[in-house]
Coordinates of C-alpha atoms in Angstrom, one line a residue:
M1 CA 0.0 0.0 0.0
A2 CA 1.5 3.4 -1.0
E3 CA 2.4 5.8 1.7
Q4 CA -0.2 8.6 2.1
S5 CA 1.0 12.1 0.9
V6 CA 1.6 14.8 3.5
R7 CA -1.0 17.5 3.0
V8 CA 0.6 21.0 3.2
V9 CA -0.7 24.6 3.4
I10 CA 1.7 27.5 2.6
A11 CA 1.1 30.9 4.2
D12 CA 3.2 33.8 3.0
D13 CA 2.2 37.2 1.8
D14 CA 5.0 37.5 -0.8
R15 CA 3.8 36.1 -4.1
A16 CA 7.2 35.3 -5.5
L17 CA 8.3 33.3 -2.5
R18 CA 4.9 31.7 -2.1
D19 CA 5.0 30.5 -5.8
A20 CA 8.5 29.2 -5.4
L21 CA 7.5 27.2 -2.3
A22 CA 4.4 25.9 -4.1
D23 CA 6.4 24.7 -7.0
L24 CA 8.9 23.0 -4.6
I25 CA 6.2 21.2 -2.8
S26 CA 4.3 20.2 -6.0
M27 CA 7.4 18.6 -7.4
Q28 CA 7.6 16.1 -4.4
P29 CA 5.7 12.9 -4.8
N30 CA 5.1 12.5 -1.1
L31 CA 3.8 16.0 -0.6
E32 CA 0.4 17.5 -1.5
L33 CA -0.2 21.2 -1.7
V34 CA -3.8 21.8 -0.5
G35 CA -3.9 25.6 0.0
Q36 CA -2.1 28.9 0.0
A37 CA -2.7 31.8 2.4
V38 CA -1.6 35.4 2.3
S39 CA -2.4 36.5 5.9
H40 CA -2.5 35.2 9.5
P41 CA -6.4 35.0 9.5
D42 CA -6.3 33.3 6.1
A43 CA -3.8 30.7 7.3
V44 CA -5.9 29.9 10.4
R45 CA -9.0 29.6 8.3
L46 CA -7.5 27.2 5.7
A47 CA -5.9 25.1 8.5
L48 CA -9.2 24.7 10.3
R49 CA -11.1 24.0 7.1
D50 CA -8.7 21.6 5.3
R51 CA -6.9 20.0 8.3
P52 CA -3.5 19.7 6.6
R53 CA -0.7 17.7 8.3
V54 CA 1.7 20.7 8.0
V55 CA 1.3 24.5 7.7
V56 CA 4.4 26.4 6.5
L57 CA 3.7 29.8 8.2
D58 CA 5.6 33.0 7.5
V59 CA 6.3 35.0 10.7
R60 CA 5.5 38.4 9.4
M61 CA 2.1 38.7 7.6
P62 CA -0.9 41.0 7.9
G63 CA -3.6 40.4 10.4
G64 CA -1.9 39.0 13.4
T65 CA 1.2 37.4 15.0
A66 CA 2.8 34.1 14.5
P67 CA 2.5 32.8 18.1
A68 CA -1.3 33.7 18.1
S69 CA -1.8 31.9 14.7
V70 CA 0.1 28.8 15.9
R71 CA -2.1 28.6 19.0
S72 CA -5.3 29.1 17.0
I73 CA -4.3 26.4 14.5
L74 CA -3.4 23.9 17.2
D75 CA -6.5 24.6 19.2
G76 CA -8.8 24.0 16.2
S77 CA -6.7 21.2 14.5
P78 CA -4.5 19.4 17.1
T79 CA -3.2 17.0 14.4
T80 CA -1.7 19.8 12.3
A81 CA 2.0 20.7 12.7
V82 CA 3.1 24.3 12.2
L83 CA 6.5 25.0 10.6
V84 CA 7.5 28.7 10.9
L85 CA 9.6 30.6 8.4
S86 CA 11.4 33.8 9.3
A87 CA 13.6 36.3 7.5
Y88 CA 16.4 36.0 10.1
E89 CA 17.5 34.0 13.1
D90 CA 15.8 35.8 15.9
P91 CA 16.0 33.8 19.2
G92 CA 13.3 35.8 20.9
S93 CA 10.8 35.2 18.1
A94 CA 11.8 31.5 17.9
V95 CA 11.2 31.0 21.7
D96 CA 7.8 32.7 21.3
V97 CA 6.6 30.5 18.4
L98 CA 8.0 27.3 19.9
A99 CA 6.4 28.0 23.2
A100 CA 3.1 28.5 21.3
G101 CA 3.5 24.9 19.9
A102 CA 5.3 25.3 16.6
S103 CA 7.2 22.3 15.3
G104 CA 10.1 24.2 13.8
Y105 CA 11.7 27.5 13.1
L106 CA 13.5 27.9 9.7
V107 CA 15.3 30.9 8.2
K108 CA 14.4 31.9 4.7
G109 CA 17.2 31.2 2.2
I110 CA 18.2 27.8 3.5
P111 CA 18.6 25.0 0.9
D112 CA 15.3 23.6 -0.3
E113 CA 16.4 20.1 0.9
E114 CA 16.3 21.5 4.5
I115 CA 12.8 22.9 3.9
L116 CA 11.5 19.6 2.6
E117 CA 13.2 17.6 5.4
A118 CA 11.7 20.0 8.0
I119 CA 8.2 19.4 6.5
T120 CA 8.7 15.6 6.7
R121 CA 10.0 15.9 10.3
A122 CA 7.0 18.1 11.3
S123 CA 4.6 15.5 9.8
R124 CA 6.2 12.9 12.1
G125 CA 6.0 15.1 15.2
Q126 CA 9.7 16.0 15.2
L127 CA 11.3 19.4 15.8
S128 CA 13.4 21.3 13.3
I129 CA 15.7 24.2 14.3
S130 CA 19.4 24.9 13.6
V131 CA 21.9 24.1 16.3
P132 CA 23.2 27.7 16.6
L133 CA 19.7 29.1 16.9
A134 CA 18.8 26.5 19.5
R135 CA 21.8 27.6 21.6
E136 CA 20.7 31.2 21.3
C137 CA 17.2 30.2 22.4
I138 CA 18.6 28.5 25.5
Q139 CA 20.6 31.7 26.2
V140 CA 17.4 33.7 26.0
L141 CA 15.6 31.4 28.4
R142 CA 18.5 31.5 30.8
R143 CA 18.6 35.3 30.7
N144 CA 14.8 35.4 31.3
L145 CA 15.2 33.1 34.3
E146 CA 18.1 35.2 35.6
N147 CA 16.1 38.4 35.2
E148 CA 13.2 36.8 37.2
R149 CA 15.7 35.6 39.9
R150 CA 17.3 39.1 40.0
T151 CA 13.9 40.8 40.2
G152 CA 12.8 38.6 43.1
A153 CA 16.1 39.1 44.9
A154 CA 15.9 42.9 44.3
T155 CA 12.4 43.0 45.8
L156 CA 13.6 41.3 49.0
Q157 CA 16.7 43.5 49.1
N158 CA 14.5 46.6 48.6
A159 CA 12.3 45.6 51.5
N160 CA 15.3 45.2 53.8
T161 CA 16.8 48.5 52.6
L162 CA 13.5 50.3 53.1
R163 CA 13.3 49.0 56.7
Q164 CA 16.9 50.1 57.4
L165 CA 16.2 53.6 55.9
L166 CA 13.0 53.9 58.0
D167 CA 14.9 53.1 61.1
R168 CA 17.3 56.0 60.4
V169 CA 14.5 58.5 60.2
G170 CA 14.2 60.7 63.3
A171 CA 10.4 60.8 63.3
A172 CA 8.1 57.8 63.9
A173 CA 7.4 56.5 60.4
V174 CA 4.5 54.3 59.4
L175 CA 3.8 52.9 55.9
V176 CA 0.0 52.3 55.4
G177 CA -1.0 50.0 52.6
P178 CA -3.8 50.4 50.0
D179 CA -6.2 48.7 52.3
G180 CA -5.6 51.2 55.1
T181 CA -3.6 48.8 57.4
I182 CA -0.1 49.3 58.6
E183 CA 2.5 47.5 56.5
T184 CA 5.6 48.4 58.5
V185 CA 6.9 50.8 61.1
N186 CA 10.3 52.0 62.2
A187 CA 12.1 51.7 65.5
R188 CA 11.0 55.2 66.5
V189 CA 7.3 54.1 66.5
Q190 CA 8.2 51.4 69.0
E191 CA 9.9 54.0 71.3
L192 CA 7.1 56.6 71.0
F193 CA 4.1 54.3 71.4
G194 CA 5.5 51.3 73.3
Y195 CA 4.4 48.6 70.8
R196 CA 6.7 46.1 69.2
R197 CA 6.8 46.1 65.4
M198 CA 4.6 43.0 64.9
E199 CA 2.0 44.2 67.3
V200 CA 0.9 47.0 64.9
V201 CA 1.6 45.5 61.5
G202 CA -1.8 44.6 59.9
E203 CA -3.7 47.0 62.3
P204 CA -5.4 50.2 61.3
I205 CA -3.6 53.5 61.8
T206 CA -6.2 54.4 64.4
K207 CA -4.5 51.9 66.8
L208 CA -1.7 54.6 67.1
V209 CA -3.7 57.8 66.1
P210 CA -7.4 57.4 67.0
A211 CA -8.6 60.9 65.8
S212 CA -7.5 64.2 64.3
G213 CA -7.5 67.4 66.3
Y214 CA -10.9 68.1 64.7
G215 CA -12.5 64.9 66.0
E216 CA -12.4 63.2 62.6
P217 CA -11.1 59.6 62.7
A218 CA -7.5 59.7 61.5
D219 CA -8.0 56.7 59.2
E220 CA -10.6 58.6 57.3
V221 CA -8.2 61.4 56.5
I222 CA -5.6 58.8 55.4
H223 CA -8.3 56.9 53.4
R224 CA -9.2 60.1 51.5
L225 CA -5.6 60.4 50.5
L226 CA -5.5 56.8 49.4
G227 CA -8.8 57.2 47.4
R228 CA -7.6 60.0 45.3
G229 CA -5.6 57.9 42.8
G230 CA -5.1 59.5 39.4
G231 CA -1.4 59.4 39.3
E232 CA -0.8 63.2 39.7
E233 CA 1.5 64.5 42.4
Q234 CA -0.4 65.0 45.6
A235 CA 0.6 67.5 48.3
E236 CA 1.3 66.3 51.8
V237 CA -1.5 66.4 54.3
H238 CA -0.8 67.7 57.8
F239 CA -3.0 67.7 60.9
T240 CA -2.7 67.4 64.6
A241 CA -4.2 64.4 66.3
S242 CA -4.4 62.4 69.5
G243 CA -1.9 59.7 69.8
R244 CA -2.5 56.7 72.1
R245 CA 0.4 54.6 73.6
K246 CA 0.2 50.9 74.4
D247 CA -0.3 51.8 78.1
G248 CA -3.4 53.8 77.2
N249 CA -1.9 57.3 77.8
T250 CA -2.7 59.9 75.1
F251 CA -0.6 62.8 73.8
R252 CA -0.7 65.4 71.1
V253 CA 0.9 64.3 67.8
E254 CA 1.6 66.0 64.5
V255 CA 0.7 63.8 61.5
S256 CA 2.3 64.3 58.1
A257 CA 1.1 61.9 55.3
S258 CA 1.9 61.7 51.6
P259 CA 1.3 59.2 48.8
M260 CA 4.2 56.8 48.2
A261 CA 6.4 57.8 45.3
H262 CA 7.3 56.1 42.0
G263 CA 4.0 54.3 41.4
H264 CA 3.8 52.5 44.8
R265 CA 0.3 52.4 46.2
G266 CA -0.1 53.4 49.8
V267 CA 0.8 56.3 52.2
A268 CA 3.8 57.2 54.2
V269 CA 2.8 58.7 57.6
F270 CA 5.3 60.5 59.9
L271 CA 4.3 61.1 63.5
R272 CA 5.9 63.7 65.8
D273 CA 5.2 64.2 69.5
I274 CA 4.2 67.9 69.9
T275 CA 3.4 67.8 73.6
D276 CA 6.0 70.5 74.2
L277 CA 4.8 72.7 71.4
S278 CA 4.8 75.9 73.4
L279 CA 8.5 76.4 72.6
A280 CA 7.9 75.8 68.9
E281 CA 5.0 78.3 68.9
A282 CA 7.2 80.9 70.5
Q283 CA 9.8 80.3 67.8
Y284 CA 7.2 80.6 65.2
Q285 CA 6.0 84.0 66.6
Q286 CA 9.6 85.2 66.5
L287 CA 9.9 84.1 62.9
F288 CA 6.6 85.7 62.0
E289 CA 7.7 89.1 63.4
S290 CA 11.3 89.0 62.0
S291 CA 10.2 88.3 58.3
P292 CA 11.2 91.2 56.0
D293 CA 8.0 90.6 54.0
A294 CA 4.6 91.8 55.1
T295 CA 2.6 88.9 56.5
L296 CA -1.2 89.0 56.9
I297 CA -3.4 86.3 58.4
V298 CA -6.9 86.6 56.9
D299 CA -10.1 84.6 57.9
S300 CA -12.6 83.1 55.5
S301 CA -14.5 86.4 55.3
G302 CA -11.5 88.4 54.1
V303 CA -11.0 90.0 57.5
I304 CA -7.5 90.6 58.7
R305 CA -6.8 88.8 62.0
L306 CA -3.0 89.1 62.4
V307 CA -0.4 91.5 61.0
S308 CA 3.4 91.4 61.1
A309 CA 5.7 94.3 61.9
A310 CA 6.9 94.4 58.3
A311 CA 3.3 95.0 57.2
E312 CA 3.2 98.2 59.2
Q313 CA 6.3 99.5 57.5
I314 CA 5.3 98.6 53.9
F315 CA 1.6 99.7 54.1
G316 CA 2.1 102.6 56.6
F317 CA -0.7 101.4 58.9
A318 CA -0.4 100.6 62.5
R319 CA -1.3 97.0 63.1
E320 CA -4.2 97.9 65.5
D321 CA -5.7 99.9 62.6
L322 CA -5.6 96.8 60.3
V323 CA -6.9 94.1 62.6
D324 CA -10.6 93.4 62.0
Q325 CA -10.4 95.4 58.7
S326 CA -11.1 93.9 55.2
V327 CA -8.1 93.0 53.3
D328 CA -9.5 95.2 50.5
V329 CA -7.9 98.1 52.3
L330 CA -4.4 96.8 51.4
L331 CA -5.1 94.8 48.2
P332 CA -8.0 96.5 46.5
D333 CA -7.9 94.4 43.3
H334 CA -7.3 91.0 44.8
P335 CA -9.5 88.0 43.8
V336 CA -12.1 87.7 46.4
T337 CA -11.9 83.9 46.2
I338 CA -8.4 83.6 47.6
Y339 CA -9.6 83.5 51.2
R340 CA -12.6 81.4 50.4
R341 CA -10.8 78.5 48.8
E342 CA -10.7 76.4 52.0
T343 CA -14.4 76.9 52.7
D344 CA -15.2 75.8 49.1
V345 CA -13.8 72.4 50.0
P346 CA -16.4 69.9 51.5
P347 CA -16.1 69.6 55.3
H348 CA -14.7 66.0 55.1
R349 CA -11.5 67.5 53.5
A350 CA -10.7 69.6 56.5
G351 CA -7.1 69.4 57.5
E352 CA -5.6 69.0 54.1
P353 CA -3.5 72.1 53.2
R354 CA -3.3 73.5 49.8
A355 CA 0.0 74.2 48.0
P356 CA 1.0 77.9 48.2
E357 CA 0.2 80.0 45.2
G358 CA 1.6 83.3 44.0
M359 CA 0.3 86.2 42.0
E360 CA 1.1 89.8 41.1
L361 CA -1.3 92.4 42.6
T362 CA -1.5 96.1 43.4
G363 CA -0.9 97.1 47.0
R364 CA -2.2 100.4 48.4
R365 CA -0.5 102.3 51.2
R366 CA -2.2 104.4 53.8
D367 CA -1.4 107.6 51.8
G368 CA -3.4 106.2 48.8
T369 CA -0.4 105.5 46.6
D370 CA -0.2 102.1 44.8
F371 CA 2.7 99.8 44.3
P372 CA 3.4 96.5 42.5
A373 CA 3.2 93.7 45.0
D374 CA 4.2 90.0 44.8
V375 CA 1.8 88.1 46.9
S376 CA 2.3 84.5 48.1
I377 CA -0.9 82.8 49.3
A378 CA -1.2 79.7 51.5
W379 CA -4.1 78.1 53.3
I380 CA -4.1 76.6 56.8
R381 CA -6.7 75.1 59.2
T382 CA -6.7 76.4 62.8
E383 CA -8.9 75.7 65.7
D384 CA -10.8 78.9 64.8
G385 CA -11.4 77.7 61.3
P386 CA -9.6 78.1 57.9
R387 CA -7.1 80.9 57.6
V388 CA -5.2 82.4 54.6
I389 CA -1.6 83.5 54.9
L390 CA -0.7 86.4 52.6
T391 CA 3.0 87.3 52.3
V392 CA 3.4 90.6 50.5
R393 CA 6.6 91.9 49.0
D394 CA 7.0 95.5 47.5
M395 CA 8.3 95.0 43.9
T396 CA 8.6 98.7 43.0
E397 CA 12.4 98.7 42.6
S398 CA 12.6 95.4 40.7
A399 CA 9.5 95.8 38.5
G400 CA 11.4 97.5 35.6
S401 CA 14.3 95.2 35.5
R402 CA 12.1 92.2 36.0
A403 CA 10.0 93.1 33.0
V404 CA 13.2 93.3 30.8
L405 CA 14.4 90.0 32.2
E406 CA 11.1 88.3 31.6
R407 CA 11.0 89.4 28.0
S408 CA 14.6 88.1 27.5
V409 CA 13.8 84.8 29.2
E410 CA 10.6 84.4 27.1
A411 CA 12.5 85.0 23.9
L412 CA 15.2 82.4 24.9
R413 CA 12.5 79.9 25.9
A414 CA 10.7 80.3 22.6
A415 CA 14.0 79.8 20.7
G416 CA 14.8 76.7 22.8
Q417 CA 11.3 75.3 22.3
E418 CA 11.5 75.8 18.6
H419 CA 14.9 74.1 18.6
R420 CA 13.5 71.2 20.6
H421 CA 10.6 70.8 18.3
V422 CA 12.9 70.6 15.3
L423 CA 15.1 68.0 17.1
V424 CA 12.1 65.9 18.2
D425 CA 10.7 65.9 14.6
L426 CA 14.1 65.0 13.3
V427 CA 14.6 62.0 15.6
G428 CA 11.0 60.9 15.1
A429 CA 11.4 61.1 11.3
Q430 CA 14.6 59.0 11.6
E431 CA 12.8 56.3 13.5
R432 CA 9.9 56.2 11.1
E433 CA 12.2 56.0 8.1
R434 CA 14.2 53.2 9.8
L435 CA 11.0 51.2 10.3
R436 CA 9.8 51.9 6.8
I437 CA 13.1 50.8 5.2
A438 CA 13.3 47.7 7.4
A439 CA 9.7 46.7 6.5
G440 CA 10.4 47.3 2.9
I441 CA 13.5 45.1 2.9
H442 CA 11.7 42.3 4.8
D443 CA 8.5 42.4 2.8
D444 CA 10.0 43.0 -0.7
S445 CA 13.7 42.7 -1.3
L446 CA 14.5 39.8 1.0
Q447 CA 11.4 37.9 -0.1
V448 CA 12.4 38.2 -3.8
I449 CA 16.0 37.1 -3.1
T450 CA 14.7 34.1 -1.1
A451 CA 12.4 33.1 -4.0
A452 CA 15.3 33.5 -6.4
A453 CA 17.4 31.2 -4.2
L454 CA 14.7 28.6 -4.3
R455 CA 14.4 28.8 -8.1
L456 CA 18.2 28.4 -8.4
Q457 CA 18.0 25.2 -6.3
Q458 CA 15.2 23.9 -8.6
L459 CA 17.4 24.7 -11.6
R460 CA 20.3 22.8 -10.0
R461 CA 18.3 19.6 -10.3
R462 CA 18.1 20.0 -14.1
L463 CA 21.7 20.8 -14.8
R464 CA 24.3 18.2 -15.5
D465 CA 27.3 20.0 -17.0
P466 CA 30.0 20.6 -14.4
E467 CA 30.9 24.1 -15.6
D468 CA 27.2 25.1 -15.5
L469 CA 27.0 23.7 -11.9
R470 CA 30.1 25.6 -10.9
V471 CA 28.7 28.9 -12.2
L472 CA 25.4 28.1 -10.5
T473 CA 27.2 27.5 -7.2
K474 CA 28.9 30.9 -7.3
L475 CA 25.6 32.5 -8.2
E476 CA 23.9 30.8 -5.1
E477 CA 26.7 32.0 -2.9
T478 CA 26.2 35.6 -4.2
I479 CA 22.5 35.3 -3.5
R480 CA 23.1 34.0 0.0
L481 CA 25.5 36.8 0.7
A482 CA 23.0 39.4 -0.5
A483 CA 20.3 37.8 1.8
D484 CA 22.7 37.9 4.8
R485 CA 23.5 41.5 4.2
L486 CA 19.8 42.4 3.9
R487 CA 19.1 40.6 7.2
R488 CA 21.9 42.7 8.8
M489 CA 20.4 45.8 7.5
I490 CA 17.0 44.9 9.0
F491 CA 18.7 44.3 12.4
D492 CA 20.5 47.6 12.2
F493 CA 17.3 49.5 11.4
R494 CA 15.2 47.8 14.2
P495 CA 16.7 44.8 16.1
P496 CA 13.9 42.4 17.0
A497 CA 15.6 41.7 20.3
L498 CA 15.0 45.3 21.4
E499 CA 11.2 44.8 21.4
Q500 CA 11.0 41.1 22.3
E501 CA 13.8 40.6 24.9
G502 CA 14.8 44.1 26.0
L503 CA 17.6 46.6 25.9
M504 CA 20.3 44.4 27.4
A505 CA 19.7 41.6 24.9
A506 CA 19.7 44.0 21.9
V507 CA 23.0 45.6 23.0
N508 CA 24.5 42.2 23.6
V509 CA 23.6 41.1 20.0
Y510 CA 25.2 44.2 18.6
L511 CA 28.4 43.5 20.6
E512 CA 28.4 39.9 19.4
Q513 CA 28.4 41.2 15.9
L514 CA 31.2 43.6 16.8
R515 CA 33.3 40.8 18.2
A516 CA 32.8 38.7 15.1
E517 CA 33.8 41.6 12.7
T518 CA 36.7 42.9 14.8
S519 CA 39.3 41.8 17.3
L520 CA 37.6 43.8 20.1
R521 CA 37.2 42.1 23.5
C522 CA 33.7 43.3 24.6
V523 CA 32.4 43.2 28.1
L524 CA 28.7 44.0 28.9
E525 CA 27.5 44.7 32.4
S526 CA 23.9 45.3 33.4
R527 CA 22.8 46.8 36.7
M528 CA 19.3 47.5 35.6
E529 CA 16.5 46.0 37.8
V530 CA 13.6 47.0 35.5
E531 CA 13.4 47.1 31.7
P532 CA 12.7 50.7 30.5
P533 CA 9.6 51.4 28.4
Q534 CA 9.7 50.7 24.7
E535 CA 10.2 54.3 23.6
T536 CA 13.0 54.9 26.1
R537 CA 14.5 51.5 25.1
V538 CA 14.7 52.6 21.4
L539 CA 16.2 56.0 22.4
I540 CA 18.9 54.4 24.5
Y541 CA 19.8 51.9 21.9
R542 CA 20.1 54.5 19.2
I543 CA 22.5 56.6 21.2
A544 CA 24.6 53.5 22.2
Q545 CA 24.6 52.3 18.6
E546 CA 26.0 55.6 17.4
A547 CA 28.7 55.5 20.1
L548 CA 29.6 51.9 19.3
M549 CA 29.8 52.7 15.6
N550 CA 32.3 55.4 16.4
V551 CA 34.4 52.8 18.3
R552 CA 34.4 50.4 15.4
K553 CA 35.3 53.1 12.8
H554 CA 37.8 55.3 14.7
A555 CA 38.9 54.0 18.1
Q556 CA 41.4 51.3 17.0
A557 CA 40.7 49.8 20.4
S558 CA 41.3 46.3 21.7
E559 CA 38.9 46.4 24.7
L560 CA 35.4 47.8 25.1
R561 CA 33.2 47.9 28.2
V562 CA 29.5 48.8 28.2
R563 CA 27.6 49.3 31.4
L564 CA 23.9 49.9 31.9
S565 CA 22.7 51.0 35.3
D566 CA 19.6 52.3 37.1
V567 CA 20.3 55.8 38.3
E568 CA 17.8 58.3 39.8
D569 CA 14.7 56.9 38.0
G570 CA 16.5 56.7 34.7
V571 CA 19.1 54.6 32.9
L572 CA 22.8 55.5 32.8
V573 CA 24.9 54.0 30.0
E574 CA 28.7 54.0 30.0
I575 CA 30.7 53.0 26.9
I576 CA 34.5 52.9 27.6
D577 CA 37.2 51.9 25.1
N578 CA 41.0 51.9 25.4
G579 CA 41.6 53.2 21.8
V580 CA 43.6 56.1 20.4
G581 CA 41.3 58.8 21.8
Y582 CA 40.9 62.3 20.4
N583 CA 40.4 65.9 21.3
P584 CA 36.6 66.3 21.6
L585 CA 36.6 70.1 21.2
E586 CA 38.8 70.0 18.2
T587 CA 37.1 67.1 16.5
E588 CA 33.5 68.0 17.1
S589 CA 34.0 71.5 15.7
K590 CA 34.8 70.0 12.3
A591 CA 32.3 69.1 9.7
G592 CA 31.2 65.5 9.4
H593 CA 30.7 64.7 13.0
L594 CA 26.9 65.0 13.1
G595 CA 26.7 61.7 15.0
L596 CA 28.3 63.1 18.1
T597 CA 25.8 66.1 18.1
L598 CA 22.8 63.8 17.5
M599 CA 23.9 61.7 20.5
R600 CA 23.7 64.7 22.8
D601 CA 20.5 66.0 21.1
R602 CA 18.7 62.7 21.5
A603 CA 19.5 62.5 25.2
E604 CA 18.7 66.2 25.9
I605 CA 15.3 66.2 24.1
A606 CA 14.3 63.3 26.3
G607 CA 15.2 65.3 29.4
G608 CA 18.7 63.6 29.9
W609 CA 22.3 64.4 29.1
C610 CA 25.3 63.0 27.3
R611 CA 29.0 63.8 27.7
V612 CA 32.2 62.5 26.0
E613 CA 35.6 62.4 27.7
S614 CA 38.7 61.6 25.7
A615 CA 42.2 62.7 25.0
P616 CA 44.8 61.5 22.4
G617 CA 46.2 58.2 23.5
S618 CA 43.9 57.8 26.5
G619 CA 40.8 56.1 25.1
T620 CA 37.3 57.5 25.1
T621 CA 34.4 57.4 27.6
V622 CA 30.8 58.1 26.5
E623 CA 28.3 58.5 29.2
F624 CA 24.6 59.4 28.8
W625 CA 21.6 59.3 31.0
V626 CA 17.9 59.5 30.1
P627 CA 14.9 59.3 32.4
R628 CA 13.0 56.0 32.4
E629 CA 9.8 57.7 31.2
A630 CA 11.6 59.6 28.3
G631 CA 8.5 60.9 26.6
M632 CA 9.7 63.1 23.7
T633 CA 7.0 65.7 23.1
G634 CA 6.9 68.2 20.4
G635 CA 6.9 65.9 17.4
D636 CA 4.9 63.2 15.9
Q637 CA 6.4 60.0 17.2

């Protein structure tokens, strides 16, 4: 009984390559071509309808992704094997499709015998992947495991570091979680309240601070802070409260609470014993009287309740003449809402101070003359109700020079913004052009060359003359070299590892190529705990790529070290070589060194910096830092 043919579906959106594969399969007596697809949805549809034994699936097609299509095909037709074709050996992509259930990962341009063998192996339930790519896939998996291990260790280390830092804080510090319960406290809490650490962890904050000075439960004030969300920066909340020790004794405590920084949910609460506040109040009174600026305390009706000595001098009134007067006497054109802001807030928000504001108003002296005044406004809550603090500075002498300065600053700011917009547009245009060219090479040029390689292999079967075969072999080598160079161009324009594995992996692949092409000894160190966002990742890679290209072209170095570190909520990259070095000021002033300028511009438009240190005979160090959230505004990205 004759062996049954293996039924095959081809899925590739390039017609030339699809036709070449179709001819190759049709020529095999043990294979049967049952369908051709041009997109991911089309491939899934044909696979579920015709139930082929093997689907040869191109990675990059319209309408979906290879891993998703593999899963959909296997879910709907478990007996079908999926053999994936890709334009280049990308270990990250290979891991993804193999994890989804693919039976093989082949690179376009391999001999047609290998394609046919892989189809046969897939029909038998066997895996097909080159040994070098398999090794790289293992390295990817090892790096992923190492990153997970490092992240777990970092989390534990951060928790220990946080506790140590809290214990160094002079005030009693309490971290309240999103559910309103205490997550951790420092040693000062134990000293102040008499509880051991584990006696308060998991308890509500009211165990330590039952109520605010206004009678409102302290946990409600904290819960309001927790409930705001939204991600915008929140001001601290301050209020006095009644603290309760383990022995039941109560005492006055000042509470300062603020949302946790850097995306952590929860609230940091600091508690200070203010039983002996009389001394502090005396010091405050002394500070109030010694301020060179006029200070007015105004109630919610706009009536002046307290006046500093400086206010008497600036406005020409005696303080007894101002107390109980409307603030209109001194600031006739002030917005009437400034002293009502606190009363506009619902009662349950009492105790939450507002951030100070400033405005330019007209002040009026007792003799009726007006003067330009800079007024700082702050709101506080007292036992007698809300109060507004107005700090007034006479700006008569500085008004003229300030106007000139402001005009100059505004002109500089406008010029800087225009320059920034141009740079952002330039960088964005570069990235869009890189993506367009890479896509064009993959979807057009590389596909045509791969199809030509398959046609040459089909031609080989028909030739017998040794001289013809020798010429054909040279032609195949030339075609293969062209395909390799096109794959390199795709990688240079947008390395797949950058999106799939991260910044560290992409830089490592670039350095591997550098090692293969030169005699450089390259060392890569990573001290990053968290992978930066995609936009920041691309920006960092482009700057590093430019610096590494300069090393390859000009440095004549034997050793190269690249280090990536988390620094101040951003990423610091150091690229150090032991090459011939150069004079930065002399070299960068010459034409033809746009790359060095673009490195700095790329970093600066993202809110970072870049500097180059070098000297003849002393090697070169390139350092640049960009914030983790390096959003480049001002251009179409």
